Amino acid sequence: MNNISHTSPAPIPSFGGVGSLILKEARHILRDRRTMLILFGMPVVMMLLFGFAISTDVKNVRLAVVAPSIDNQSRKIIDRLDASEYFTVTQLVGTTDEAQLLLKNSSADMAIVFTPKFADHTYDGTSGIQIISDYTDPNTAEMETAYAQQIISGGMLQATNNKLLYNPQMKSAYNFVPGIMGMLLMLICAMMTSVSIVKEKERGTMEVLLVSPVRPIYIIIAKAIPYMVLSLLILGSVLLISRYILDVPITGNIVTIVGVSLLYILLALSLGLLISIVAQTQVVALLISGMMLLMPCLMLSGMIYPIESMPAILQWVSAIVPARWYITAIRKLMIMGVDFSMIRQEVIILTAMTVILLTIALKKFKTRLE
Amino acid sequence: MILKYLLQKEFTQIRHNSFLPKMIVMFPIIIMCVIPWVTTLEVKNINLLIVDNDHSMLSQRLIHRVEASRYFIFRGIAPSYDDALQKIERSDADLVAVIPPHYERDIALGKLPQVLIAANAVNGSKGSMGSAYMGSIVGQNITEARHVVSRSPITTLTLFNPHKDYKVFMIPALMAILIVMMCGFMPSLNIVGEKEAGTIEQINVTPVSKWVFILAKLIPYWLIALFVMTVCFLLSWLIYGIVPTGNIALLYLLAMLLALIFSGMGLIISNYSDAMQQAMFVMWFIMVCMMLLSGLFTPIHSMPYWAQQLTLINPLRYFIDAMRTVFIRGGGMPAIQMQCIALTVFALVMDSWAVISYRKNS
């Protein structure tokens, strides 16, 4: 033991120090099997859920029919609705009140009311149909009502020729995949780096590292590199799943996609570093990165809710959420397949954010040492 | 008696942390003030370009209609379709409408010339809704040009949410998210935190029974959930003027059941975990899956069959169902009986499991 420490020269070559520190950090990560399982299981499960389970398509709407008497005219309309993939007629009731009660107890989603003796009044203009819909979820209800109207009126003459660019089948996965990438990479990098540093602080082992001859900057680098590798592995698995299981095309240049992602990972790591400086205990670091970071990433990044529909002030706030710029850039690159010049703005903003965060973090980290 | 001291200990621990009390108070307030404005899936402010190959009165009128529409922001006239597509690539525009040559003449001749609408559909619902809005504007324009007044026999009735306000839909859901996060994350870090700090040993050598110990861990989160609910009701009334239509006591009952389920779940995870980070990741994973499969964001009846079956084992699904039924539709106890029973069963199972999985001897 004594002999070994003697033979190694007093100022340890910085690279050797970093190398063994990286090894130590990697062992910490690999030892925790359950976290590893979750780290790689989470992207897979989330991608599958988003790709196959989560959709806003109008389907299987439970329709209650209110008709005092059913004649051939109303029968035709009901059959047309029932035959469509959107609606399933589940109940037949006599009065509007009964139908409203069904909607209230959410045992039906929509009700359709025919005037009495519907067929007899087709030509004198007094026959009518009322659609009662549950507007609890306004967007879905709006679409359902529009579909029902279209089916009832037997399809109107089409005066337009619609073309959906980039996503002709309207798969929601096209929209969500960049969003999931933005959220997962941010969460994993920021949470794991911040916790791994704060844990050393809490345990007191940070002191040991700081008095070692390795320079503080290398300690940080050694902490960051394993998580960077991990994030790249996760990025790879997300891209593979989206390409081969969800059939989301990667139309853009793969090198550019990885490049932008690297920049984003670096940003997330600096954010994690900053959190680790602010937080003194693991609980705080975990709650900041898990809850405080999750909400803006989910809500203000344009992942689920479009940024253009927000009030102006929140659009400004969303500009400081890094995930917003990353998700926009990846959407353009991956789905629309544009070239680098189209995402220059996003890349510049992400770079600026990284530089600022990293400078603050490094500066604070140093003052804390002295 | 022991319970009282244990509770005192839990509250002291929460209070002595410089961050936790601030978060418990501020997190719900910030979320309630900001997020309802964000969570709108309403499609508006669509950037629209028009390529006018006709230059007629009718095409002019179409452009004026678009300018007046509240869904679109008119971004001007593009010289050609290719030029417009480039603007879409640069994300300066979301939608292009191309008016064909001789549009007005063909309409006058009784033909039905087609306006080409090309939409950026990376966000599928935005693309299709945008096209649909544009389609109806084109339709109106033609109807007026032909001077036909058509009376539709179809009327619609808007129930429960007459102003079609997305906030009404999201506020009960946000309450669910807040309770789940507060009562899920904090307990999941609790016992494992004591394990890491080593203080769990001291509890293990005392005669405190498992039941009392776990109960003392559950009650604080239960009270936090009560507090969060009250804050949410007050804020939604003060800021948005939205008050529950149904019985508020029922809503509290539901929230209490949910708090019991999720704090139980947090403690279970905490019992099985060796490190805080691990507990956090496991909880996070379970929570995200449950939120996605609960009908919180997207309707359950749009999911494929297997996913709908999966939602049956998700307590959050029953909560969201019942919450919306009472809060928005004003349903009473009979309407949510089934959900209440399901939630109670979940709560009993989770909390007993939390007690059983806690072992005093390692």
XYZ file of C-alpha atoms in Angstrom:
732
model
C 0.000 0.000 0.000
C 2.591 2.432 1.179
C 4.836 1.506 -1.646
C 2.250 2.302 -4.317
C 1.498 5.765 -3.040
C 5.206 6.431 -2.984
C 5.888 5.420 -6.528
C 3.113 7.588 -7.963
C 4.421 11.134 -8.445
C 3.009 13.794 -6.155
C 1.163 15.861 -8.819
C -1.010 13.173 -10.383
C -1.290 13.695 -14.137
C -4.677 15.303 -14.480
C -5.899 12.934 -17.136
C -5.142 9.837 -15.066
C -7.060 11.378 -12.181
C -10.034 12.134 -14.373
C -9.945 8.634 -15.793
C -10.194 6.948 -12.423
C -12.840 9.410 -11.261
C -14.930 8.608 -14.334
C -14.504 4.925 -13.524
C -15.659 5.525 -9.958
C -18.730 7.418 -11.151
C -19.568 4.742 -13.703
C -19.382 2.079 -10.959
C -21.832 4.124 -8.869
C -24.276 4.168 -11.750
C -23.886 0.545 -12.783
C -24.249 -0.735 -9.227
C -27.802 0.533 -8.908
C -29.570 -2.045 -11.091
C -33.092 -0.774 -10.458
C -32.275 2.761 -11.555
C -30.578 1.417 -14.668
C -33.634 -0.654 -15.466
C -35.889 2.371 -15.083
C -33.524 4.577 -17.072
C -33.748 2.330 -20.089
C -37.249 1.048 -19.467
C -38.746 4.524 -19.152
C -38.004 5.715 -22.702
C -39.260 2.432 -24.138
C -42.525 2.414 -22.194
C -43.153 6.108 -22.758
C -42.527 5.852 -26.468
C -44.878 2.882 -26.745
C -47.577 4.610 -24.709
C -47.334 7.798 -26.703
C -47.056 5.962 -29.975
C -49.934 3.577 -29.545
C -52.119 4.493 -26.595
C -52.296 8.264 -26.487
C -54.366 9.731 -29.250
C -56.867 12.497 -29.637
C -58.713 10.860 -32.530
C -62.460 10.777 -32.231
C -63.331 7.109 -31.745
C -65.913 4.983 -29.907
C -68.020 7.957 -28.848
C -70.949 6.611 -26.819
C -74.070 8.004 -28.396
C -77.512 8.093 -26.797
C -80.444 8.422 -29.171
C -83.596 10.240 -28.101
C -86.477 9.363 -30.359
C -90.080 9.024 -29.222
C -90.752 6.979 -32.320
C -88.258 5.614 -34.761
C -89.237 5.753 -38.416
C -87.325 4.902 -41.550
C -85.772 8.381 -41.919
C -84.391 8.586 -38.418
C -83.429 4.890 -38.564
C -81.259 5.666 -41.611
C -79.455 8.469 -39.814
C -78.910 6.381 -36.685
C -77.542 3.522 -38.754
C -75.217 5.882 -40.576
C -73.869 7.198 -37.284
C -73.542 3.724 -35.796
C -71.761 2.383 -38.856
C -69.135 5.113 -38.770
C -65.936 4.391 -36.878
C -66.526 7.434 -34.677
C -69.807 6.615 -32.960
C -71.370 3.673 -31.207
C -75.039 3.929 -30.328
C -75.262 2.640 -26.781
C -78.598 3.818 -25.405
C -82.061 4.512 -26.712
C -84.156 6.751 -24.457
C -87.507 8.460 -24.713
C -86.948 11.982 -23.409
C -84.278 14.646 -23.501
C -84.138 14.715 -19.705
C -83.145 11.077 -19.573
C -80.425 11.747 -22.129
C -79.104 14.696 -20.152
C -78.956 12.531 -17.046
C -76.928 9.956 -18.972
C -74.489 12.696 -19.996
C -74.331 13.981 -16.447
C -73.381 10.565 -15.092
C -70.958 10.244 -17.994
C -72.488 7.024 -19.186
C -72.841 8.603 -22.631
C -70.716 11.196 -24.416
C -73.242 12.643 -26.791
C -76.975 12.535 -27.379
C -78.916 13.099 -30.537
C -82.562 14.146 -30.452
C -85.069 13.720 -33.275
C -88.312 15.675 -33.434
C -91.415 13.446 -33.198
C -92.722 11.979 -36.458
C -89.416 12.855 -38.059
C -90.053 11.276 -41.468
C -93.488 12.853 -41.916
C -92.102 16.343 -41.662
C -89.030 15.962 -43.845
C -90.356 18.236 -46.573
C -92.310 20.855 -44.651
C -89.197 22.000 -42.832
C -90.408 21.400 -39.294
C -88.405 18.248 -38.666
C -85.196 18.827 -36.793
C -82.281 17.163 -35.118
C -80.555 18.370 -32.005
C -77.086 17.304 -31.022
C -76.453 17.490 -27.271
C -72.793 17.191 -26.484
C -70.839 17.116 -23.283
C -68.450 20.064 -23.546
C -66.441 19.060 -20.502
C -63.550 18.556 -22.894
C -64.163 21.374 -25.391
C -61.727 20.277 -28.086
C -62.909 16.687 -28.286
C -66.544 17.772 -28.099
C -66.052 20.237 -30.926
C -64.584 17.557 -33.162
C -67.271 15.038 -32.233
C -70.026 17.529 -33.011
C -68.441 18.415 -36.344
C -68.207 14.743 -37.318
C -71.791 14.081 -36.275
C -73.052 17.044 -38.290
C -71.163 15.874 -41.312
C -72.512 12.339 -41.071
C -76.085 13.484 -40.489
C -76.111 15.849 -43.439
C -74.742 13.022 -45.551
C -71.434 14.605 -46.400
C -71.405 18.075 -47.910
C -69.853 19.034 -51.209
C -66.163 19.468 -50.764
C -64.927 22.858 -51.971
C -61.357 22.345 -50.884
C -58.624 19.870 -51.519
C -56.713 19.298 -48.293
C -53.151 18.177 -48.092
C -51.414 17.419 -44.808
C -47.715 17.992 -45.165
C -45.046 15.890 -43.408
C -47.583 13.771 -41.520
C -50.290 12.633 -43.919
C -51.626 9.920 -41.602
C -51.857 12.388 -38.734
C -49.966 10.210 -36.278
C -49.572 11.857 -32.920
C -46.197 10.154 -32.478
C -44.710 12.587 -35.009
C -45.468 15.379 -32.630
C -44.608 13.572 -29.394
C -41.279 11.903 -30.166
C -39.263 15.158 -30.156
C -41.142 16.159 -27.014
C -40.252 12.940 -25.195
C -36.615 13.347 -26.198
C -36.587 16.874 -24.836
C -38.159 15.855 -21.545
C -36.201 12.667 -20.853
C -32.776 14.021 -21.692
C -33.327 17.086 -19.547
C -34.676 15.112 -16.639
C -32.090 12.357 -16.642
C -29.064 14.607 -17.087
C -30.130 17.313 -14.678
C -31.485 14.989 -12.000
C -28.667 12.487 -12.030
C -25.776 14.968 -12.059
C -27.279 17.162 -9.395
C -28.011 14.197 -7.133
C -24.625 12.613 -7.591
C -22.890 15.835 -6.546
C -25.239 16.648 -3.673
C -24.940 13.096 -2.395
C -21.183 13.546 -2.071
C -21.781 16.787 -0.227
C -24.267 15.132 2.117
C -22.040 12.161 2.829
C -19.004 14.377 3.255
C -17.045 12.590 0.537
C -16.959 15.773 -1.503
C -14.366 17.123 0.911
C -12.180 14.117 0.178
C -12.426 14.746 -3.540
C -11.718 18.436 -3.164
C -8.522 17.960 -1.167
C -7.213 15.479 -3.727
C -4.718 16.855 -6.250
C -7.290 16.637 -9.038
C -8.433 20.123 -10.020
C -12.101 20.943 -9.276
C -12.893 21.469 -12.921
C -11.818 17.896 -13.619
C -14.007 16.613 -10.819
C -16.974 18.192 -12.552
C -15.945 16.836 -15.923
C -15.537 13.375 -14.449
C -19.019 13.627 -12.947
C -20.537 14.762 -16.219
C -18.990 12.316 -18.679
C -20.715 9.084 -17.518
C -24.092 10.798 -17.582
C -23.351 12.163 -21.014
C -22.610 8.650 -22.254
C -25.776 7.390 -20.610
C -27.839 10.129 -22.250
C -26.387 9.308 -25.635
C -27.358 5.659 -25.166
C -30.876 6.728 -24.265
C -30.989 9.073 -27.237
C -29.957 6.177 -29.449
C -32.635 3.873 -28.105
C -35.320 6.553 -28.483
C -34.326 7.166 -32.086
C -34.264 3.430 -32.851
C -37.694 2.841 -31.322
C -39.226 5.779 -33.114
C -37.741 4.718 -36.427
C -38.407 0.980 -36.342
C -41.386 0.506 -34.046
C -43.370 3.718 -34.353
C -42.453 4.270 -38.021
C -41.597 7.898 -37.434
C -39.275 8.863 -40.258
C -35.922 10.463 -39.566
C -35.892 12.639 -42.633
C -33.157 15.011 -41.560
C -29.451 14.547 -41.257
C -28.700 12.178 -38.367
C -25.385 13.874 -37.608
C -27.100 17.213 -37.132
C -29.732 15.609 -34.883
C -27.055 14.035 -32.672
C -25.108 17.296 -32.689
C -28.049 19.377 -31.516
C -28.857 16.714 -28.907
C -25.286 16.855 -27.604
C -25.598 20.577 -27.176
C -28.856 20.071 -25.295
C -27.331 17.354 -23.096
C -24.505 19.729 -22.221
C -27.084 22.348 -21.304
C -28.958 19.895 -19.095
C -25.730 18.888 -17.387
C -24.909 22.510 -16.606
C -28.391 22.968 -15.222
C -27.858 19.902 -13.033
C -24.599 21.378 -11.828
C -26.337 24.622 -10.973
C -29.039 22.753 -9.028
C -26.366 20.858 -7.117
C -24.855 24.170 -6.033
C -28.178 25.580 -4.841
C -29.365 22.413 -3.109
C -27.796 21.247 0.111
C -29.614 17.938 0.500
C -30.642 15.172 -1.852
C -34.348 15.666 -1.134
C -34.160 19.256 -2.293
C -32.110 18.409 -5.382
C -34.501 15.625 -6.320
C -37.608 17.710 -5.782
C -36.203 20.663 -7.719
C -35.173 18.555 -10.676
C -38.123 16.177 -10.505
C -41.013 18.538 -9.874
C -39.888 22.065 -10.632
C -38.153 21.067 -13.849
C -40.756 18.564 -14.960
C -43.687 20.974 -15.058
C -42.162 23.593 -17.394
C -40.712 20.829 -19.562
C -44.123 19.232 -19.885
C -46.303 22.312 -20.064
C -44.342 25.250 -21.452
C -42.207 23.507 -24.050
C -44.855 23.033 -26.710
C -44.630 19.274 -26.213
C -48.360 18.813 -25.631
C -49.817 22.301 -25.662
C -49.035 24.558 -28.636
C -47.090 27.673 -27.661
C -48.977 29.911 -30.128
C -52.221 29.375 -28.199
C -50.796 30.649 -24.912
C -51.235 34.221 -23.675
C -48.398 36.488 -24.828
C -46.778 36.739 -21.419
C -46.467 32.970 -21.100
C -45.056 32.774 -24.589
C -42.281 35.018 -23.315
C -41.813 32.845 -20.253
C -41.627 29.754 -22.408
C -38.689 31.330 -24.235
C -36.465 30.632 -21.237
C -37.392 26.954 -21.151
C -34.533 25.228 -22.967
C -36.717 22.239 -23.901
C -38.838 24.514 -26.069
C -35.972 25.357 -28.398
C -34.643 21.834 -28.496
C -38.045 20.347 -29.294
C -38.657 22.884 -32.066
C -35.263 22.198 -33.581
C -35.685 18.423 -33.436
C -39.177 18.613 -34.915
C -37.842 20.585 -37.832
C -34.837 18.326 -38.317
C -36.453 14.969 -37.784
C -39.961 15.298 -39.144
C -39.752 18.141 -41.624
C -36.252 17.268 -42.761
C -35.027 20.811 -43.247
C -31.330 21.602 -43.316
C -29.191 23.284 -40.725
C -29.751 26.875 -41.895
C -33.419 26.633 -40.852
C -32.602 25.877 -37.228
C -29.847 28.418 -36.792
C -31.911 30.521 -34.388
C -32.651 27.578 -32.070
C -29.031 26.454 -32.044
C -27.786 29.958 -31.246
C -30.228 30.280 -28.346
C -29.327 26.854 -26.964
C -25.625 27.655 -27.203
C -26.091 30.980 -25.446
C -28.073 29.327 -22.661
C -25.414 26.650 -22.207
C -22.615 29.187 -22.019
C -24.481 31.329 -19.483
C -25.499 28.411 -17.261
C -22.070 26.844 -17.386
C -20.313 30.106 -16.537
C -22.565 30.761 -13.565
C -22.231 27.181 -12.364
C -18.461 27.061 -12.650
C -18.027 30.434 -11.010
C -20.268 29.521 -8.081
C -18.610 26.143 -7.754
C -15.211 27.762 -7.396
C -16.184 30.395 -4.834
C -17.683 27.651 -2.734
C -14.319 25.939 -2.596
C -12.277 28.868 -1.439
C -50.209 8.831 22.413
C -47.135 7.522 20.612
C -48.823 8.554 17.394
C -48.929 12.129 18.632
C -45.183 12.213 19.236
C -44.449 10.564 15.931
C -46.600 13.120 14.136
C -44.841 15.880 15.977
C -41.540 14.436 14.761
C -42.730 14.295 11.147
C -43.920 17.883 11.187
C -40.740 19.084 12.837
C -38.743 17.313 10.156
C -40.735 18.983 7.403
C -40.545 22.374 9.095
C -36.826 22.204 9.707
C -36.085 21.678 6.070
C -35.576 25.121 4.589
C -37.056 24.131 1.261
C -40.008 21.805 1.880
C -42.485 24.200 3.567
C -41.857 26.801 0.880
C -42.468 24.248 -1.801
C -45.646 22.905 -0.212
C -47.113 26.398 -0.197
C -45.695 27.850 -3.401
C -45.926 24.906 -5.794
C -49.748 24.663 -5.847
C -50.107 28.431 -6.066
C -47.744 28.788 -9.002
C -49.245 25.823 -10.795
C -52.783 27.090 -10.323
C -51.885 30.606 -11.465
C -49.921 29.653 -14.558
C -50.846 26.265 -15.929
C -54.574 26.788 -16.688
C -53.557 29.451 -19.203
C -51.162 27.053 -20.856
C -53.208 23.898 -21.096
C -55.361 24.855 -23.978
C -55.563 22.617 -26.983
C -57.633 25.206 -28.735
C -56.169 25.800 -32.157
C -55.715 29.476 -32.904
C -53.181 31.961 -34.279
C -52.511 29.782 -37.305
C -50.148 31.561 -39.672
C -51.721 31.493 -43.098
C -50.364 32.272 -46.551
C -52.509 32.625 -49.642
C -51.414 32.028 -53.203
C -53.912 33.856 -55.371
C -53.857 32.642 -58.966
C -57.221 34.194 -59.772
C -57.030 37.854 -58.688
C -60.793 38.249 -58.774
C -63.427 39.806 -56.550
C -64.231 36.425 -55.093
C -60.643 35.608 -54.173
C -60.304 39.086 -52.640
C -63.359 38.411 -50.537
C -61.906 35.117 -49.385
C -58.767 36.934 -48.245
C -60.833 39.473 -46.314
C -62.704 36.670 -44.606
C -59.457 35.074 -43.552
C -58.195 38.375 -42.204
C -61.325 38.721 -40.126
C -61.200 35.170 -38.762
C -60.063 34.750 -35.196
C -58.307 31.481 -35.938
C -55.867 32.792 -38.516
C -53.110 35.343 -38.714
C -52.886 36.410 -42.310
C -49.225 36.394 -43.351
C -49.735 37.856 -46.792
C -49.828 36.683 -50.360
C -47.147 34.368 -51.642
C -46.147 34.525 -55.311
C -46.163 30.759 -55.813
C -46.887 27.474 -54.070
C -43.190 26.539 -53.936
C -42.359 29.842 -52.363
C -45.062 29.293 -49.763
C -43.751 25.791 -49.010
C -40.354 27.250 -48.274
C -41.960 29.579 -45.764
C -43.570 26.559 -44.104
C -40.187 24.868 -43.914
C -38.859 27.919 -42.152
C -41.902 27.774 -39.843
C -42.968 31.265 -40.884
C -46.311 29.811 -41.923
C -48.420 26.835 -40.905
C -50.941 26.701 -43.684
C -51.102 27.616 -47.355
C -54.267 28.054 -49.383
C -53.920 28.085 -53.159
C -56.759 29.645 -55.135
C -56.803 28.117 -58.625
C -56.953 30.230 -61.817
C -60.447 31.098 -63.130
C -61.865 30.458 -59.661
C -64.622 33.060 -59.845
C -65.577 32.185 -63.410
C -65.866 28.477 -62.605
C -68.021 29.170 -59.599
C -70.281 31.367 -61.668
C -70.533 28.521 -64.183
C -71.739 26.284 -61.406
C -68.620 24.151 -61.180
C -66.880 23.415 -57.926
C -63.238 24.485 -58.294
C -60.969 23.174 -55.549
C -58.924 25.422 -53.302
C -55.779 23.555 -52.327
C -55.044 23.710 -48.615
C -51.639 22.455 -47.525
C -51.040 22.375 -43.789
C -47.988 21.578 -41.717
C -49.269 18.507 -39.887
C -46.304 17.708 -37.651
C -48.823 18.514 -34.947
C -51.618 16.414 -36.406
C -54.569 17.982 -34.654
C -53.409 21.500 -35.431
C -52.964 20.681 -39.095
C -56.327 19.036 -39.473
C -58.255 21.588 -37.425
C -56.607 24.399 -39.387
C -57.585 22.784 -42.668
C -61.119 22.278 -41.405
C -61.459 25.943 -40.368
C -60.124 27.091 -43.716
C -62.448 24.680 -45.482
C -65.467 26.138 -43.759
C -64.384 29.690 -44.615
C -64.057 28.716 -48.277
C -67.464 27.051 -48.062
C -69.093 30.151 -46.587
C -67.520 32.301 -49.244
C -68.980 30.165 -52.015
C -72.416 29.953 -50.398
C -72.579 33.705 -50.211
C -71.397 34.136 -53.774
C -74.188 31.894 -54.993
C -76.809 33.671 -52.904
C -78.279 30.437 -51.616
C -79.584 30.554 -48.115
C -79.491 27.100 -46.678
C -81.147 26.387 -43.383
C -79.584 23.504 -41.584
C -82.058 21.304 -39.704
C -79.367 20.508 -37.168
C -79.063 22.454 -33.943
C -76.553 21.838 -31.208
C -76.779 22.150 -27.458
C -73.660 22.704 -25.395
C -73.884 21.103 -21.975
C -71.849 21.693 -18.803
C -69.324 24.081 -20.321
C -71.297 26.570 -22.397
C -68.360 28.906 -23.041
C -66.271 25.996 -24.307
C -63.595 27.010 -21.859
C -60.604 24.715 -21.642
C -59.837 25.883 -18.115
C -63.017 24.282 -16.818
C -61.744 20.988 -18.177
C -58.206 21.332 -16.877
C -58.651 22.711 -13.356
C -59.995 19.470 -11.820
C -57.210 17.639 -13.621
C -54.612 20.029 -12.233
C -55.872 19.345 -8.717
C -55.293 15.664 -9.411
C -51.767 16.328 -10.686
C -50.936 18.408 -7.625
C -52.188 15.830 -5.150
C -50.420 13.039 -6.998
C -47.128 14.932 -7.068
C -47.284 16.169 -3.492
C -48.451 12.885 -2.002
C -46.370 10.744 -4.326
C -42.902 12.247 -4.405
C -42.496 13.378 -0.817
C -43.392 10.067 0.918
C -41.352 8.108 -1.617
C -38.306 10.034 -0.405
C -39.297 9.829 3.247
C -38.469 6.356 4.579
C -35.556 5.837 2.220
C -34.264 9.211 3.422
C -34.350 7.912 6.991
C -32.594 4.778 5.798
C -29.809 6.825 4.207
C -29.514 9.077 7.216
C -29.519 6.077 9.548
C -32.303 7.400 11.766
C -34.548 4.469 10.828
C -32.432 2.294 13.144
C -33.546 4.342 16.106
C -37.212 3.801 15.247
C -36.632 0.102 14.679
C -35.359 -0.466 18.210
C -38.355 1.267 19.804
C -41.578 -0.617 20.615
C -43.528 1.479 18.065
C -45.669 -0.865 15.977
C -45.526 -0.933 12.194
C -49.104 0.319 11.888
C -48.580 3.338 14.070
C -45.308 4.182 12.381
C -46.781 4.080 8.868
C -49.905 5.915 9.995
C -47.729 8.692 11.374
C -46.033 8.896 8.001
C -49.349 8.975 6.110
C -51.234 11.590 8.113
C -48.987 14.587 7.293
C -49.397 14.004 3.549
C -53.078 13.584 4.023
C -53.204 17.022 5.658
C -51.016 18.472 2.929
C -53.492 17.154 0.355
C -56.331 18.833 2.262
C -54.416 22.077 2.223
C -53.630 21.790 -1.487
C -57.283 21.121 -2.338
C -58.438 24.146 -0.363
C -55.858 26.384 -2.029
C -56.957 25.084 -5.438
C -60.646 25.722 -4.790
C -59.947 29.238 -3.538
C -57.632 30.139 -6.390
C -59.881 28.736 -9.087
C -62.713 30.803 -7.635
C -60.642 33.985 -7.206
C -58.691 33.930 -10.460
C -60.899 32.119 -12.912
C -64.321 32.388 -11.330
C -64.717 28.634 -11.692
C -66.527 26.889 -8.858
C -67.507 23.254 -8.599
C -71.024 22.504 -9.801
C -71.418 19.466 -7.588
C -71.117 18.840 -3.887
C -67.796 20.095 -2.525
C -67.776 17.510 0.285
C -67.758 14.755 -2.327
C -64.756 16.382 -3.982
C -62.897 16.441 -0.665
C -63.785 12.791 -0.110
C -62.339 11.882 -3.500
C -59.190 13.895 -2.890
C -58.653 12.240 0.497
C -58.951 8.799 -1.065
C -56.482 9.746 -3.784
C -54.059 11.163 -1.227
C -54.221 7.907 0.732
C -53.546 5.845 -2.384
C -50.595 7.868 -3.575
C -48.934 8.436 -0.235
C -49.303 4.695 0.369
C -47.691 4.043 -2.974
C -44.880 6.463 -2.163
C -44.190 4.679 1.113
C -44.211 1.265 -0.587
C -41.601 2.444 -3.063
C -39.653 4.027 -0.257
C -39.699 0.727 1.662
C -38.313 -1.249 -1.239
C -35.690 1.298 -2.320
C -32.087 1.513 -1.166
C -31.378 5.050 -2.356
C -33.384 8.225 -2.767
C -32.515 8.580 -6.398
C -33.823 5.114 -7.085
C -37.072 5.856 -5.251
C -37.511 9.080 -7.186
C -37.008 7.414 -10.540
C -39.388 4.550 -9.789
C -42.068 6.942 -8.531
C -41.565 9.244 -11.470
C -41.938 6.415 -13.915
C -45.113 5.050 -12.319
C -46.582 8.520 -12.061
C -46.012 9.490 -15.677
C -47.520 6.216 -16.910
C -50.534 6.661 -14.670
C -51.091 10.243 -15.750
C -50.905 9.343 -19.409
C -53.313 6.438 -19.026
C -55.849 8.262 -16.859
C -57.734 10.286 -19.419
C -56.216 13.397 -17.925
C -54.856 14.694 -21.203
C -56.539 12.588 -23.865
C -59.936 10.863 -23.799
C -59.938 7.215 -22.741
C -62.390 6.174 -25.425
C -59.860 7.203 -28.082
C -57.359 4.653 -26.802
C -56.983 1.206 -28.350
C -58.690 -1.683 -26.556
C -55.627 -2.992 -24.700
C -54.845 0.459 -23.345
C -58.435 0.878 -22.179
C -58.122 -2.409 -20.275
C -54.900 -1.134 -18.712
C -56.643 1.970 -17.408
C -58.858 -0.277 -15.271
C -55.978 -0.904 -12.868
C -55.113 2.788 -12.693
C -56.582 4.522 -9.626
C -56.053 7.933 -11.199
C -58.488 7.031 -13.978
C -61.318 6.546 -11.479
C -60.411 9.750 -9.723
C -60.370 11.859 -12.886
C -63.680 10.334 -13.984
C -65.361 11.030 -10.675
C -63.756 14.437 -10.227
C -64.948 15.689 -13.598
C -68.385 14.206 -13.097
C -68.851 16.040 -9.813
C -66.907 19.228 -10.537
C -68.085 19.986 -14.051
C -71.205 17.949 -14.719
C -72.585 18.295 -11.214
C -73.240 14.600 -10.692
C -74.079 13.314 -7.206
C -73.075 10.289 -5.193
C -75.015 7.762 -7.332
C -73.078 8.885 -10.400
C -69.686 8.190 -8.847
C -70.532 5.201 -6.637
C -68.486 2.775 -8.710
C -65.442 5.065 -8.761
C -65.639 5.621 -5.005
C -65.693 1.885 -4.329
C -62.744 1.335 -6.667
C -60.758 4.133 -5.010
C -61.508 2.809 -1.517
C -60.323 -0.665 -2.503
C -57.131 0.797 -3.973
C -56.548 2.857 -0.832
C -57.002 -0.168 1.467
C -54.712 -2.354 -0.626
C -51.994 0.284 -0.981
C -51.924 1.287 2.660
C -51.937 -2.282 3.994
C -49.171 -3.091 1.561
C -47.236 -0.084 2.830
C -47.506 -1.452 6.376
C -46.640 -5.023 5.443
C -43.671 -4.089 3.268
C -42.102 -2.086 6.076
C -39.784 -4.354 8.033
C -38.334 -3.413 11.338
C -35.583 -6.010 11.128
C -33.498 -5.864 8.013
